[in-house]
CSV table of C-alpha atoms in Angstrom, one decimal:
chain,number,residue,atom,x,y,z
N,643,UNK,CA,-49.9,11.8,-74.2
N,644,UNK,CA,-52.5,12.0,-71.8
N,645,UNK,CA,-51.3,10.6,-68.4
N,646,UNK,CA,-55.1,9.6,-67.7
N,647,UNK,CA,-55.1,6.8,-70.6
N,648,UNK,CA,-51.3,5.5,-69.6
N,649,UNK,CA,-52.2,4.0,-66.3
N,650,UNK,CA,-50.8,7.0,-64.3
N,651,UNK,CA,-54.4,8.0,-62.9
N,652,UNK,CA,-54.3,6.3,-59.1
N,653,UNK,CA,-51.0,6.7,-59.0
N,654,UNK,CA,-51.3,10.8,-59.1
N,655,UNK,CA,-54.8,11.3,-57.8
N,656,UNK,CA,-56.6,8.0,-56.9
N,657,UNK,CA,-60.3,8.2,-57.0
N,658,UNK,CA,-62.6,8.5,-54.1
N,659,UNK,CA,-64.1,4.5,-55.0
N,660,UNK,CA,-59.9,3.4,-54.8
N,661,UNK,CA,-59.4,5.4,-51.9
N,662,UNK,CA,-62.6,3.9,-49.9
N,663,UNK,CA,-61.9,0.2,-50.8
N,664,UNK,CA,-58.0,0.9,-49.6
N,665,UNK,CA,-59.7,2.3,-46.7
N,666,UNK,CA,-62.1,-0.5,-45.8
N,667,UNK,CA,-58.8,-3.4,-46.4
N,668,UNK,CA,-56.7,-1.5,-44.5
N,669,UNK,CA,-59.2,-1.5,-41.5
N,670,UNK,CA,-59.7,-5.4,-42.0
N,671,UNK,CA,-55.7,-5.6,-40.9
N,672,UNK,CA,-55.7,-5.7,-37.5
N,673,UNK,CA,-52.2,-3.6,-37.6
N,674,UNK,CA,-54.5,-0.9,-39.0
N,675,UNK,CA,-56.2,-0.1,-35.6
N,676,UNK,CA,-52.9,-1.5,-33.8
N,677,UNK,CA,-51.3,1.8,-35.7
N,678,UNK,CA,-54.1,4.4,-35.1
N,679,UNK,CA,-54.4,3.0,-31.1
N,680,UNK,CA,-50.7,3.8,-30.6
N,681,UNK,CA,-50.6,7.1,-32.9
N,682,UNK,CA,-54.0,8.1,-30.5
N,683,UNK,CA,-52.2,7.1,-27.4
N,684,UNK,CA,-48.9,8.9,-27.8
N,685,UNK,CA,-50.7,12.0,-28.8
N,686,UNK,CA,-53.4,12.1,-26.4
N,687,UNK,CA,-50.7,11.7,-23.6
N,688,UNK,CA,-48.5,14.1,-25.1
N,689,UNK,CA,-51.9,16.4,-24.9
N,690,UNK,CA,-52.8,15.5,-21.5
N,691,UNK,CA,-49.1,16.6,-20.3
N,692,UNK,CA,-48.6,19.9,-22.4
N,693,UNK,CA,-52.3,20.9,-20.8
N,694,UNK,CA,-51.4,20.2,-17.4
N,695,UNK,CA,-47.7,21.7,-17.8
N,696,UNK,CA,-49.2,24.8,-19.7
N,697,UNK,CA,-52.2,25.5,-17.3
N,698,UNK,CA,-49.9,25.0,-14.4
N,699,UNK,CA,-47.5,27.8,-15.9
N,700,UNK,CA,-50.5,29.9,-16.1
N,701,UNK,CA,-51.0,29.9,-12.4
N,702,UNK,CA,-47.9,30.5,-11.7
N,703,UNK,CA,-47.4,33.6,-13.5
N,704,UNK,CA,-50.6,35.0,-12.4
N,705,UNK,CA,-49.7,34.6,-9.0
N,706,UNK,CA,-46.0,35.2,-8.1
N,707,UNK,CA,-44.3,37.5,-10.0
N,708,UNK,CA,-40.7,36.1,-10.5
N,709,UNK,CA,-42.6,32.8,-12.1
N,710,UNK,CA,-43.8,34.9,-14.6
N,711,UNK,CA,-40.8,36.9,-15.2
N,712,UNK,CA,-39.1,33.1,-15.7
N,713,UNK,CA,-42.1,31.9,-17.8
N,714,UNK,CA,-43.3,34.0,-19.8
N,715,UNK,CA,-40.3,34.5,-22.3
N,716,UNK,CA,-40.2,31.0,-22.2
N,717,UNK,CA,-43.5,30.2,-23.5
N,718,UNK,CA,-43.3,32.9,-25.9
N,719,UNK,CA,-40.2,31.2,-26.9
N,720,UNK,CA,-41.8,27.7,-27.2
N,721,UNK,CA,-44.5,29.4,-29.4
N,722,UNK,CA,-42.7,31.0,-31.9
N,723,UNK,CA,-40.1,27.9,-32.7
N,724,UNK,CA,-41.6,25.9,-36.3
N,725,UNK,CA,-42.3,22.5,-35.3
N,726,UNK,CA,-40.3,21.0,-37.7
N,727,UNK,CA,-37.5,22.5,-35.9
N,728,UNK,CA,-39.1,21.1,-32.5
N,729,UNK,CA,-39.0,17.8,-34.0
N,730,UNK,CA,-35.5,17.8,-34.9
N,731,UNK,CA,-34.7,18.7,-31.7
N,732,UNK,CA,-36.3,16.4,-29.8
N,733,UNK,CA,-35.3,13.3,-32.2
N,734,UNK,CA,-31.9,14.2,-31.2
N,735,UNK,CA,-32.5,14.6,-27.1
N,736,UNK,CA,-35.8,12.1,-26.5
N,737,UNK,CA,-34.6,8.6,-25.2
N,738,UNK,CA,-36.6,6.5,-27.8
N,739,UNK,CA,-38.2,7.5,-30.8
N,740,UNK,CA,-42.0,6.6,-29.8
N,741,UNK,CA,-41.6,9.5,-27.1
N,742,UNK,CA,-40.9,12.0,-29.2
N,743,UNK,CA,-43.8,12.4,-31.0
N,744,UNK,CA,-45.9,12.7,-27.3
N,745,UNK,CA,-43.4,15.2,-26.2
N,746,UNK,CA,-43.9,17.4,-30.0
N,747,UNK,CA,-47.5,17.3,-29.0
N,748,UNK,CA,-47.0,18.8,-25.6
N,749,UNK,CA,-45.3,21.6,-26.7
N,750,UNK,CA,-47.7,22.4,-29.3
N,751,UNK,CA,-50.3,22.3,-26.3
N,752,UNK,CA,-48.3,24.5,-23.8
N,753,UNK,CA,-48.4,28.1,-25.2
N,754,UNK,CA,-52.2,27.7,-26.1
N,755,UNK,CA,-53.6,26.5,-22.4
N,756,UNK,CA,-50.8,29.2,-21.0
N,757,UNK,CA,-52.6,32.0,-23.0
N,758,UNK,CA,-55.7,30.5,-22.9
N,759,UNK,CA,-56.1,29.7,-18.7
N,760,UNK,CA,-53.9,33.5,-18.2
N,761,UNK,CA,-56.6,35.0,-19.9
N,762,UNK,CA,-59.5,33.1,-17.8
N,763,UNK,CA,-57.4,33.9,-14.3
N,764,UNK,CA,-57.0,37.9,-15.5
N,765,UNK,CA,-60.8,38.2,-16.6
N,766,UNK,CA,-62.0,36.9,-13.7
N,767,UNK,CA,-64.8,38.8,-11.8
N,768,UNK,CA,-63.1,41.4,-9.8
N,769,UNK,CA,-66.8,42.2,-7.7
N,770,UNK,CA,-67.0,38.2,-7.1
N,771,UNK,CA,-63.0,38.4,-5.8
N,772,UNK,CA,-64.4,40.8,-3.5
N,773,UNK,CA,-67.4,39.5,-2.3
N,774,UNK,CA,-65.2,36.2,-1.5
N,775,UNK,CA,-63.2,38.0,0.5
N,776,UNK,CA,-66.0,39.7,2.9
N,777,UNK,CA,-67.3,36.6,3.6
N,778,UNK,CA,-63.8,35.3,4.2
N,779,UNK,CA,-63.6,32.4,1.7
N,780,UNK,CA,-60.8,30.9,2.2
N,781,UNK,CA,-57.6,30.3,-1.4
N,782,UNK,CA,-59.5,26.7,-1.9
N,783,UNK,CA,-63.2,27.9,-1.8
N,784,UNK,CA,-62.3,30.9,-4.1
N,785,UNK,CA,-60.3,28.6,-6.3
N,786,UNK,CA,-63.6,26.0,-6.3
N,787,UNK,CA,-66.6,28.7,-6.5
N,788,UNK,CA,-65.0,31.5,-8.5
N,789,UNK,CA,-61.7,30.7,-10.2
N,790,UNK,CA,-62.7,27.5,-11.3
N,791,UNK,CA,-65.8,28.5,-13.2
N,792,UNK,CA,-64.3,31.7,-14.6
N,793,UNK,CA,-61.2,29.9,-16.1
N,794,UNK,CA,-63.5,26.5,-17.1
N,795,UNK,CA,-64.3,28.1,-20.6
N,796,UNK,CA,-60.9,29.5,-21.6
N,797,UNK,CA,-59.9,26.1,-20.6
N,798,UNK,CA,-62.3,24.1,-23.0
N,799,UNK,CA,-61.8,26.6,-26.1
N,800,UNK,CA,-58.1,26.7,-25.8
N,801,UNK,CA,-58.2,22.3,-25.3
N,802,UNK,CA,-60.2,22.5,-28.6
N,803,UNK,CA,-57.8,24.9,-30.3
N,804,UNK,CA,-54.6,22.5,-29.2
N,805,UNK,CA,-55.9,19.5,-30.2
N,806,UNK,CA,-56.0,19.9,-33.2
N,807,UNK,CA,-52.1,21.4,-33.4
N,808,UNK,CA,-51.7,18.3,-31.4
N,809,UNK,CA,-53.3,15.9,-33.5
N,810,UNK,CA,-51.3,17.0,-36.5
N,811,UNK,CA,-47.7,17.8,-34.8
N,812,UNK,CA,-47.9,14.4,-33.5
N,813,UNK,CA,-48.6,12.4,-36.7
N,814,UNK,CA,-45.9,15.5,-38.7
N,815,UNK,CA,-43.5,13.9,-35.8
N,816,UNK,CA,-44.2,10.4,-36.5
N,817,UNK,CA,-43.6,10.7,-40.3
N,818,UNK,CA,-40.6,11.9,-39.1
N,819,UNK,CA,-38.9,9.2,-36.1
N,820,UNK,CA,-41.1,6.3,-37.8
N,821,UNK,CA,-42.0,4.5,-34.2
N,822,UNK,CA,-43.0,0.7,-34.9
N,823,UNK,CA,-46.9,1.0,-34.7
N,824,UNK,CA,-48.2,4.7,-35.9
N,825,UNK,CA,-50.0,6.1,-38.5
N,826,UNK,CA,-47.2,8.7,-39.7
N,827,UNK,CA,-44.8,5.3,-40.5
N,828,UNK,CA,-47.5,4.0,-42.6
N,829,UNK,CA,-48.2,7.3,-44.3
N,830,UNK,CA,-44.1,7.9,-44.8
N,831,UNK,CA,-43.8,3.9,-46.4
N,832,UNK,CA,-47.3,4.6,-48.4
N,833,UNK,CA,-44.9,7.3,-50.0
N,834,UNK,CA,-41.5,5.7,-50.7
N,835,UNK,CA,-43.4,2.8,-52.0
N,836,UNK,CA,-45.4,4.9,-54.4
N,837,UNK,CA,-49.2,3.5,-52.9
N,838,UNK,CA,-50.7,6.5,-53.6
N,839,UNK,CA,-54.4,5.0,-52.4
N,840,UNK,CA,-52.9,3.7,-49.0
N,841,UNK,CA,-51.6,7.4,-48.4
N,842,UNK,CA,-54.9,9.2,-49.0
N,843,UNK,CA,-56.5,6.3,-46.9
N,844,UNK,CA,-54.4,7.0,-44.3
N,845,UNK,CA,-54.8,10.9,-44.7
N,846,UNK,CA,-58.7,10.1,-44.5
N,847,UNK,CA,-57.8,8.2,-41.3
N,848,UNK,CA,-56.1,11.3,-39.6
N,849,UNK,CA,-58.4,13.8,-40.9
N,850,UNK,CA,-61.7,11.4,-39.2
N,851,UNK,CA,-59.4,10.9,-36.0
N,852,UNK,CA,-59.3,14.6,-35.5
N,853,UNK,CA,-63.0,14.8,-36.0
N,854,UNK,CA,-63.5,12.3,-33.5
N,855,UNK,CA,-61.1,13.7,-31.0
N,856,UNK,CA,-62.6,17.1,-31.1
N,857,UNK,CA,-66.1,15.8,-30.7
N,858,UNK,CA,-65.5,13.6,-27.9
N,859,UNK,CA,-63.4,16.6,-25.7
N,860,UNK,CA,-66.1,18.6,-26.8
N,861,UNK,CA,-68.9,16.8,-25.6
N,862,UNK,CA,-66.5,16.0,-22.7
N,863,UNK,CA,-66.2,20.2,-21.8
N,864,UNK,CA,-70.6,20.2,-22.5
N,865,UNK,CA,-71.2,17.4,-19.6
N,866,UNK,CA,-68.8,19.7,-17.3
N,867,UNK,CA,-70.1,22.8,-17.7
N,868,UNK,CA,-67.5,24.3,-20.0
N,869,UNK,CA,-68.1,26.4,-22.9
N,870,UNK,CA,-66.2,28.9,-25.0
N,871,UNK,CA,-65.6,32.6,-24.0
């Protein structure tokens, strides 16, 4: 018996035309854009928070030995824990299900930015630092003219890597915690109702939004003058 002749084709593997049709139909609904906007907001908030904390942790570990002793093992533990474990743990501790994707995304971003920014600080040209000392630059001037240009390419590269991780982890968290308006929730509902064309359409949406975010972030850093090291 050929499953393709028994009407199971679209259930197991819908064609591109069918997926495109469902995507167009979903995009015509306000709920589609609301879910996409809420997912973007949650995950980008987590990304921004993780980037800030990761950068601050890298600066602290580079500047203070006690901070290095405390923070370095903690960040390495965060980097080693599987995403699924984090999602389950945050589900237990978070005050609301809507905050889970943001927290999980931030935890994925933190170790990446910590590693990249720390590497950028360590790779700062010592001759430039000697020059800054010879000309009696203050701390702020040394930071602005020496450290920031040195670290910015590493920061930009870390953000590009971390954004993809944050997006995938955030959507996975939504699938498990099921916020009211979220791409992950719509993916889960399409799965349990066996609406395979919808499942593929939402997956395409995730991929497209990931590319859009990466291009937007890359464009922002190019304007700021930061490229990959």
